[in-house]
Coordinates of C-alpha atoms and ligand atoms in Angstrom, one line a residue:
X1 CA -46.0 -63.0 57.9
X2 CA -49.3 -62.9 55.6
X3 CA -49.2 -62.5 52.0
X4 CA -50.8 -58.6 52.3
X5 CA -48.1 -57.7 54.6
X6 CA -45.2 -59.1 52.7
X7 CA -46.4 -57.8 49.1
X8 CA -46.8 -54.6 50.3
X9 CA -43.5 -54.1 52.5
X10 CA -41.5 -56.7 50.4
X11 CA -37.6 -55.2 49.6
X12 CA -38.4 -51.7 50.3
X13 CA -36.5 -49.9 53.4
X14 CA -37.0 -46.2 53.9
X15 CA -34.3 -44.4 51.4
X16 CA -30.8 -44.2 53.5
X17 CA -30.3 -40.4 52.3
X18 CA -33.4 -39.1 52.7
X19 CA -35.9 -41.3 54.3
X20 CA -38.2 -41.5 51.2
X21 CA -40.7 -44.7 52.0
X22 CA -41.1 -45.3 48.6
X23 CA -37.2 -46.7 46.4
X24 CA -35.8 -43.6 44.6
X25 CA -35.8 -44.7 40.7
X26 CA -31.7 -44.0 40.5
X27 CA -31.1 -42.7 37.3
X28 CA -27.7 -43.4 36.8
X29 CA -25.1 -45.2 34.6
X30 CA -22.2 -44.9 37.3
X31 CA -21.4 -44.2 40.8
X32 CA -18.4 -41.8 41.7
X33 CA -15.8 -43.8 43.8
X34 CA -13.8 -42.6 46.6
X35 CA -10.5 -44.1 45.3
X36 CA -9.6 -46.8 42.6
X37 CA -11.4 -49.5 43.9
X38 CA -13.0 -48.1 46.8
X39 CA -16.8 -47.7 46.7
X40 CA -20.4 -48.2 48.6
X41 CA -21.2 -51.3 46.5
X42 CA -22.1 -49.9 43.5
X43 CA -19.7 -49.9 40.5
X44 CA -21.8 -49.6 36.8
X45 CA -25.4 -49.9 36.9
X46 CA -25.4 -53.0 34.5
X47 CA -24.0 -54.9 37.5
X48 CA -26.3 -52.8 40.1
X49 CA -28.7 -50.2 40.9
X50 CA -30.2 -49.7 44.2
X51 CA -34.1 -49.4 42.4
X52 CA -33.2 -52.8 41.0
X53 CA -31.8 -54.1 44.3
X54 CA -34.7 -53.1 46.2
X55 CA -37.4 -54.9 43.1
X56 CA -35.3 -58.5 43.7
X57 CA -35.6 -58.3 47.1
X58 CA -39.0 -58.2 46.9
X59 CA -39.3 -60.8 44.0
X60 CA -37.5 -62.9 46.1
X61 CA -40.0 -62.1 49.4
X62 CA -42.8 -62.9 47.1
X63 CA -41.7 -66.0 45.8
X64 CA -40.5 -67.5 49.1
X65 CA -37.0 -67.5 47.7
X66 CA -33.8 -66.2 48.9
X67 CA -32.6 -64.2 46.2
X68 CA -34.6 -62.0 42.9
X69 CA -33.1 -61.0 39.7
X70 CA -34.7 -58.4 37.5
X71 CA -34.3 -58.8 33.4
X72 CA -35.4 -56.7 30.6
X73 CA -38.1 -58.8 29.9
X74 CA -39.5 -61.9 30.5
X75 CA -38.0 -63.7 27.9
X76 CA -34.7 -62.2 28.8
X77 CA -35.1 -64.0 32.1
X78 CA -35.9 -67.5 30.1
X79 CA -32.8 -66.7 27.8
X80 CA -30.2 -66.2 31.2
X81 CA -31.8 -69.4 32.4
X82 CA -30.7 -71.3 29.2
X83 CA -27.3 -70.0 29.1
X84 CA -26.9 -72.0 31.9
X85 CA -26.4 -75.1 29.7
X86 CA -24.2 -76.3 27.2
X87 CA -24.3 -78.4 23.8
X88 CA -25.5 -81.7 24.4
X89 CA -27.4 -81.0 27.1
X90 CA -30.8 -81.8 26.9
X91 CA -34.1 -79.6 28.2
X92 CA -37.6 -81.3 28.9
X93 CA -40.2 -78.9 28.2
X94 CA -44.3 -78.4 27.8
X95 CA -46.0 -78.9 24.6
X96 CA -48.4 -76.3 25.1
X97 CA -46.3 -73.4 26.7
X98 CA -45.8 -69.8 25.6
X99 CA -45.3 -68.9 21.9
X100 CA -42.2 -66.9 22.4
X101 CA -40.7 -69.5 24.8
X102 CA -41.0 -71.9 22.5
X103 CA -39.4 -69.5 19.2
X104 CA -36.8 -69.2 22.0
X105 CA -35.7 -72.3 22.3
X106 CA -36.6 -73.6 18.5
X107 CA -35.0 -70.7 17.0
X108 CA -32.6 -69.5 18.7
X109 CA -31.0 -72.2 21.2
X110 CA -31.2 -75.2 19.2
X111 CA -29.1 -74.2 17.0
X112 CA -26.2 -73.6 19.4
X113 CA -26.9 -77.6 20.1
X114 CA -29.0 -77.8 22.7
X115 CA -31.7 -80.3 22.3
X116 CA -35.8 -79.3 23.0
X117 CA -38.2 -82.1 23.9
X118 CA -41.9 -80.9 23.9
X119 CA -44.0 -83.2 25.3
X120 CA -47.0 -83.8 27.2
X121 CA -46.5 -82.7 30.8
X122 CA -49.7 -82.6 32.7
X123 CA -48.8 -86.5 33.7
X124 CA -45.6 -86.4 35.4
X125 CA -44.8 -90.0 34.6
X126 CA -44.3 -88.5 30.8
X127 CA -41.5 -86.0 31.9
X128 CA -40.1 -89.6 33.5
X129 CA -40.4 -91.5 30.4
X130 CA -38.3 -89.0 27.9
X131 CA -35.6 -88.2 30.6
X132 CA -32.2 -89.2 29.7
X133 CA -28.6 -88.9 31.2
X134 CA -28.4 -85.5 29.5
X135 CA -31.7 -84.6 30.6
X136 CA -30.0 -81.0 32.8
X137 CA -33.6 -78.8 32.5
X138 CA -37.4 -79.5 32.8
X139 CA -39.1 -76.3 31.7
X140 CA -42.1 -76.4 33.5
X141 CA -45.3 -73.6 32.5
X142 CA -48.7 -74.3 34.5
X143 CA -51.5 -73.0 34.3
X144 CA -50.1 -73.5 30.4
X145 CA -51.2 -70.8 27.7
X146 CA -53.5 -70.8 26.6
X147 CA -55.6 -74.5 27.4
X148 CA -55.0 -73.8 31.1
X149 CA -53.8 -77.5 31.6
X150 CA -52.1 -77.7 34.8
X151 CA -48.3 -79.5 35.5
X152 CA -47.7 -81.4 38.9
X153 CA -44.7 -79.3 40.6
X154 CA -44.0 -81.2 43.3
X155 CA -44.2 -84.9 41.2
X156 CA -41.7 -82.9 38.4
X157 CA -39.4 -81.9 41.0
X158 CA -39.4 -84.9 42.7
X159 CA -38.2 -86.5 39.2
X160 CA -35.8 -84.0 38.4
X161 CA -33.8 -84.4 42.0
X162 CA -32.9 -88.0 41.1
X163 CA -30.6 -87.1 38.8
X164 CA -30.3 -83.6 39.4
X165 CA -31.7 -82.0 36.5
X166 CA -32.8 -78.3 37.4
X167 CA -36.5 -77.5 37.4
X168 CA -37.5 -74.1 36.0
X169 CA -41.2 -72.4 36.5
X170 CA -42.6 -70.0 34.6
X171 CA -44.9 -68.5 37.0
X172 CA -46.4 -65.9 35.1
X173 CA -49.8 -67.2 34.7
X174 CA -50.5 -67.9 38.5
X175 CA -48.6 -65.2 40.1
X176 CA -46.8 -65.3 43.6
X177 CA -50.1 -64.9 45.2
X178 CA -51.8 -67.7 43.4
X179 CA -48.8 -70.5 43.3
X180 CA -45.1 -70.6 45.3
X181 CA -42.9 -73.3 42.8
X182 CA -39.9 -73.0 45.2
X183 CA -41.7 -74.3 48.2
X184 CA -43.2 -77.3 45.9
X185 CA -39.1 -78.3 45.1
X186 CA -38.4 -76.2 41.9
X187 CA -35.1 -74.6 41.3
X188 CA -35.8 -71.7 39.4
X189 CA -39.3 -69.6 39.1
X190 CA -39.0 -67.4 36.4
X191 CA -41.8 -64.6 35.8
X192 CA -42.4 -61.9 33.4
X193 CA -43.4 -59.2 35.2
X194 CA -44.7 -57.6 32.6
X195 CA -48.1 -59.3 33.6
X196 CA -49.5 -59.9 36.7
X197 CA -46.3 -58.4 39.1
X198 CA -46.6 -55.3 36.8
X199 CA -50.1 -55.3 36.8
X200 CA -51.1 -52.2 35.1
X201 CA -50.0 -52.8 31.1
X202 CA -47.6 -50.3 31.3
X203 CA -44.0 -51.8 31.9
X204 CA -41.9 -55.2 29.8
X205 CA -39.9 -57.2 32.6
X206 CA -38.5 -60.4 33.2
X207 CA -37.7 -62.0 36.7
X208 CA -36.0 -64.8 38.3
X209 CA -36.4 -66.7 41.9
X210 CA -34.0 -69.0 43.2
X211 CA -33.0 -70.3 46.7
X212 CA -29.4 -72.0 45.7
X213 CA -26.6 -69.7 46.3
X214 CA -24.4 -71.1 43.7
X215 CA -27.1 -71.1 40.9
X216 CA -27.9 -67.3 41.9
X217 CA -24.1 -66.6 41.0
X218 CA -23.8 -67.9 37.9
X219 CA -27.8 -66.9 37.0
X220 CA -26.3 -63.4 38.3
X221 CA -23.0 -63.4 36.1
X222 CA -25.0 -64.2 32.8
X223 CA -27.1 -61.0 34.0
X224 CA -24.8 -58.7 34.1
X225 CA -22.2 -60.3 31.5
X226 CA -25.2 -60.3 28.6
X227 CA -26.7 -57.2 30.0
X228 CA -30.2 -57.7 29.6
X229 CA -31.3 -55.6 32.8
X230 CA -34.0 -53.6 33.4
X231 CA -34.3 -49.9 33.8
X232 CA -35.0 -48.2 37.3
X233 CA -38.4 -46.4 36.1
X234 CA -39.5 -49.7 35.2
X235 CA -38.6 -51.3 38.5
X236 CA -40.0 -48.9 40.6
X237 CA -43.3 -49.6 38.3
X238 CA -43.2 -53.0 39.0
X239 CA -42.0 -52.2 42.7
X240 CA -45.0 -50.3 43.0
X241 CA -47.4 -53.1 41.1
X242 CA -46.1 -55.8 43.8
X243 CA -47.8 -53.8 46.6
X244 CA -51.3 -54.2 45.6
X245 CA -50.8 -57.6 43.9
X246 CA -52.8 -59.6 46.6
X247 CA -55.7 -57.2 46.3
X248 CA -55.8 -57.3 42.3
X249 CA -55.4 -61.3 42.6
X250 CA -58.3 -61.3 44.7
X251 CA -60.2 -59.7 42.5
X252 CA -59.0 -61.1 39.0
X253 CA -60.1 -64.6 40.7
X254 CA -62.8 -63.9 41.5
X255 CA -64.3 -62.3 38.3
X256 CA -62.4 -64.9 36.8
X257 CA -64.8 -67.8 38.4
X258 CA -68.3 -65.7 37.5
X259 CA -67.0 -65.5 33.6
X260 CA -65.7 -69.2 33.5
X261 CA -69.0 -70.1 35.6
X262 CA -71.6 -67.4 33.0
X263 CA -69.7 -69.0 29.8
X264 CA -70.0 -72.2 30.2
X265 CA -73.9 -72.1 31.1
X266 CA -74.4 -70.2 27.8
X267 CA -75.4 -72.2 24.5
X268 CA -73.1 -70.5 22.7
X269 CA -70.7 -71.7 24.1
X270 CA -68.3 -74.7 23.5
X271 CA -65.9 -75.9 25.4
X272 CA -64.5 -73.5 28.7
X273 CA -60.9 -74.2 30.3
X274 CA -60.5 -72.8 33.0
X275 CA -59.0 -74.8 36.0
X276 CA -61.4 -73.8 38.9
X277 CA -63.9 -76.4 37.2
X278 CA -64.1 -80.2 39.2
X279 CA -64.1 -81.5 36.1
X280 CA -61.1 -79.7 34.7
X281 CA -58.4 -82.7 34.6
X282 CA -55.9 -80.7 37.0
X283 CA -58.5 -79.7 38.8
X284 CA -57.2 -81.6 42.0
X285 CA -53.5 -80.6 41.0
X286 CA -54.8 -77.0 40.6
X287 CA -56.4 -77.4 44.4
X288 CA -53.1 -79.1 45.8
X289 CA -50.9 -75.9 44.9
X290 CA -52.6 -73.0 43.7
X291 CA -54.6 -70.8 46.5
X292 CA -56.8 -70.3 43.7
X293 CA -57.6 -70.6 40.3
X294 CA -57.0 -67.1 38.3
X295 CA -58.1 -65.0 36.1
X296 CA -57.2 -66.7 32.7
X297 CA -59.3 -68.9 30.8
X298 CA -60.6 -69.2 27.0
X299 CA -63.0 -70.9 25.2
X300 CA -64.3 -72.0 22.2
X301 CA -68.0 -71.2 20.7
X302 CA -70.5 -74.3 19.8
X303 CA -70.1 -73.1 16.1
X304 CA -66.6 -73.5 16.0
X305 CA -66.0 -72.0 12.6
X306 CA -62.7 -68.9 13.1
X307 CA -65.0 -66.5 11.3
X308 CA -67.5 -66.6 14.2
X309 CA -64.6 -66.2 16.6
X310 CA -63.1 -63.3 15.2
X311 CA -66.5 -61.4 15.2
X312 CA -66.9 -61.7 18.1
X313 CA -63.2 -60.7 18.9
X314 CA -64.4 -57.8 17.2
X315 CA -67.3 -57.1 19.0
X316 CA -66.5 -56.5 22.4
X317 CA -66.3 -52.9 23.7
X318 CA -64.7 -53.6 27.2
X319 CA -62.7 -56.5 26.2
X320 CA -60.0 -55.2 24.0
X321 CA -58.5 -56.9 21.7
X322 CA -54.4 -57.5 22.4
X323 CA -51.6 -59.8 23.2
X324 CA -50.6 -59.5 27.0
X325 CA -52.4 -59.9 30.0
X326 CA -52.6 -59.5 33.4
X327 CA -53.3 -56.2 33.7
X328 CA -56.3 -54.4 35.6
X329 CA -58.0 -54.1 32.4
X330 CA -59.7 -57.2 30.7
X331 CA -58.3 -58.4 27.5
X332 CA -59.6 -60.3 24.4
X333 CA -57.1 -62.3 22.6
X334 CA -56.7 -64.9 19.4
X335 CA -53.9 -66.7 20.3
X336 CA -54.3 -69.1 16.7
X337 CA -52.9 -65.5 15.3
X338 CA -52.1 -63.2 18.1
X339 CA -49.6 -64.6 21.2
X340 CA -49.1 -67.9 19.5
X341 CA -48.8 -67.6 15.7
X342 CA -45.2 -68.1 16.5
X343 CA -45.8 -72.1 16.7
X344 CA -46.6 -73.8 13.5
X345 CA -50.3 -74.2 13.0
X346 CA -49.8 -78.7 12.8
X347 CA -47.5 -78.2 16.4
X348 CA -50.6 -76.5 17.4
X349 CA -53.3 -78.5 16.5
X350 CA -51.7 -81.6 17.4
X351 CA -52.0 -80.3 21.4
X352 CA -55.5 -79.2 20.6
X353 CA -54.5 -74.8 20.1
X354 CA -57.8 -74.7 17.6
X355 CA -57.9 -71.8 15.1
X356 CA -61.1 -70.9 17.0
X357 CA -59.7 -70.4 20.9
X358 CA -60.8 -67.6 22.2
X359 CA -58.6 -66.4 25.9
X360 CA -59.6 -64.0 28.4
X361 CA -57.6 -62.5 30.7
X362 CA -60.3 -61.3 33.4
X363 CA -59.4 -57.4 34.6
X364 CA -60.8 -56.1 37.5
X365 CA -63.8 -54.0 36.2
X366 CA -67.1 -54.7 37.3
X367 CA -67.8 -58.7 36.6
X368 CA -71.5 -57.8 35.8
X369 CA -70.6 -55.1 33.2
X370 CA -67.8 -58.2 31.9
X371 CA -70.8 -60.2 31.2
X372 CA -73.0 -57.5 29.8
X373 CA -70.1 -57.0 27.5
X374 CA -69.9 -61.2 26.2
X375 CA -73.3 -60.9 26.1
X376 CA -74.0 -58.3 23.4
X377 CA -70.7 -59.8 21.6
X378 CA -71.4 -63.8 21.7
X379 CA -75.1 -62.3 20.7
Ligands
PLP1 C1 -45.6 -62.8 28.4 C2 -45.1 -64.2 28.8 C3 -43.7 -64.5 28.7 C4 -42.7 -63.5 28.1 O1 -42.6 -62.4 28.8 P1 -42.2 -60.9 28.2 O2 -42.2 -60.0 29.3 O3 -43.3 -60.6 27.2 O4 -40.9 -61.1 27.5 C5 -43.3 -65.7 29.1 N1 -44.2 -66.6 29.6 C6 -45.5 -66.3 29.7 C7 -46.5 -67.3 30.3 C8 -46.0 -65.1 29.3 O5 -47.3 -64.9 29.4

């Protein structure tokens, strides 16, 4: 089946009751039961809900995966995932990866003693050279946030199998339209939804893909023993943000390539990443398993100084300025002190996160008006 088919018709089944096409959002703590015991599969809604059933069926359609869990958020997800390990072990991860990944792991799970590498992993002999006996995770994020630097899957996975370490991808960036991790060898894909799946700003959600039906018990015990589940308004919103994802990928990807393609002909401008570029050193990487190369990218301007990027960050009237992305509309953001202030400004700089990054995550308005709207603000 095609991508367009599957997004739209992905987990939902016409409502057994009443025929409704679209998932019921059941609104409900409990279910009554016929006797002690005896019941139609659904017990508390911690441990189910039929809206939440029918969103990780999808998530799992989408991802090429065999079974979906929804979280509370995506971080959530990334928290159940790390529960999965115990002190000692050891968890290979990206040095440029998501700020509240990263406060995750620093802050909260290393102090239960379990050890963080960050390293360098857009050459996948570097994951090889810092794996050790204890190495049971590789934390894998590509496109990263917010340099766009892109990690080899298939080559990660391939290294994690040998001594069966599990492989985890946060999809987020890339989307199940753009990128599929399972079918390049990963374990786990782990979203939040709360971008692109979501897609309209309006919902925080975590998910989780898996194929291994052992891994999907124990991922699905920590669920519902730490209780970080999602409400059913909020998986019917992101139920309903699956079934145009395709077309708003098409778009965001294709504004995104006129914006990378305008900004970097502009002599304003510094340096563009953005992985759609042959130059771009994932470029062939990108090719190999994305469809296509997304809506993200940021820049920097030839005078590099912060004060001229946060006028302009000021300055645009279409762009707004906020953390998140993903969504229809187009966002402006400063990740030096916005979605990354969370990492410490010499972690940073070390992996080249400048005070004067600028990111873009391309919406779906008109790309001409976009430009009109960098124009006036870059000036
Ligand atoms: C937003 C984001 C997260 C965290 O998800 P929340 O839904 O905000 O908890 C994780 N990874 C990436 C790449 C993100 O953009």
């Amino acid at each position: 089946m095609k991508i367009a088919t599957k997004f739209i018709h992905a987990g939902t089944e016409p409502d057994p009751s009443t025929g409704a096409i679209m998932t019921p959002i059941y609104q409900t703590s409990t279910y009554v039961q016929e006797a002690p015991g005896k019941n139609k599969g659904y017990e508390y809604a911690r441990s189910q809900n039929p809206t939440r059933k029918a969103l990780e069926e999808a998530l799992a359609i989408i991802e090429n995966g065999k079974f979906g869990l929804a979280f509370g958020s995506g971080v959530a997800a990334t928290d159940a995932v790390i529960k999965l390990l115990q002190p000692g072990d050891e968890v290979i991860a990206g040095n440029d990866m998501y700020g509240g990944t990263y406060r995750l792991f620093t802050k909260i799970f290393a102090k239960f003693g379990i050890k963080f590498l960050y390293i360098d992993m857009h050459d996948a002999a570097n994951v090889k050279k810092h794996m050790t006996s204890k190495t049971r995770l590789i934390w894998v994020e590509t496109p990263t946030n917010p340099l766009m630097n892109i990690c080899d899957i298939a080559a990660i996975s391939a290294l994690a199998k040998t001594q069966k370490a599990l492989v985890c991808v946060d999809n987020t960036f890339a989307s199940p339209y753009l990128q599929n991790p399972l079918d390049l060898g990963a374990d786990i894909v782990m979203h939040s939804s709360t971008k692109y799946l979501g897609g309209h700003s309006d919902v925080i959600q975590g998910g989780l893909i898996m194929n291994d039906p052992a891994l999907r018990e124990q991922l699905y015990f920590i669920q519902k023993s730490c209780g970080a589940v999602p409400g059913p308004m909020d998986c019917f919103l992101v139920l309903r943000g699956i079934k145009t994802l395709h077309v708003r990928m098409r778009q965001h990807c294709e504004n995104g390539a006129i914006i990378a393609n305008w900004l970097r002909e502009h002599a304003k401008v510094g340096k563009v990443y953005w992985p759609g570029f042959t130059d771009h050193p994932g470029h062939d990487i990108a090719k190999k398993q994305m469809r296509d190369f997304g809506g993200m990218l940021s820049f920097t301007l030839r005078d590099d100084s912060v004060e001229n990027a946060r006028r302009l960050l000021s300055s645009t009237k279409l762009f707004a300025l906020a953390e998140s992305l993903g969504g229809v509309e187009s966002l402006i953001n400063h990740p030096a002190s916005m979605t990354h202030a969370s990492i410490p400004s010499e972690e940073r700089l070390k992996y080249g996160l400048t005070d004067s990054l600028i990111r873009l995550s391309v919406g779906i308005e008109d790309a001409g008006d976009l430009i009109d709207d960098l124009k006036q603000a870059i000036g």
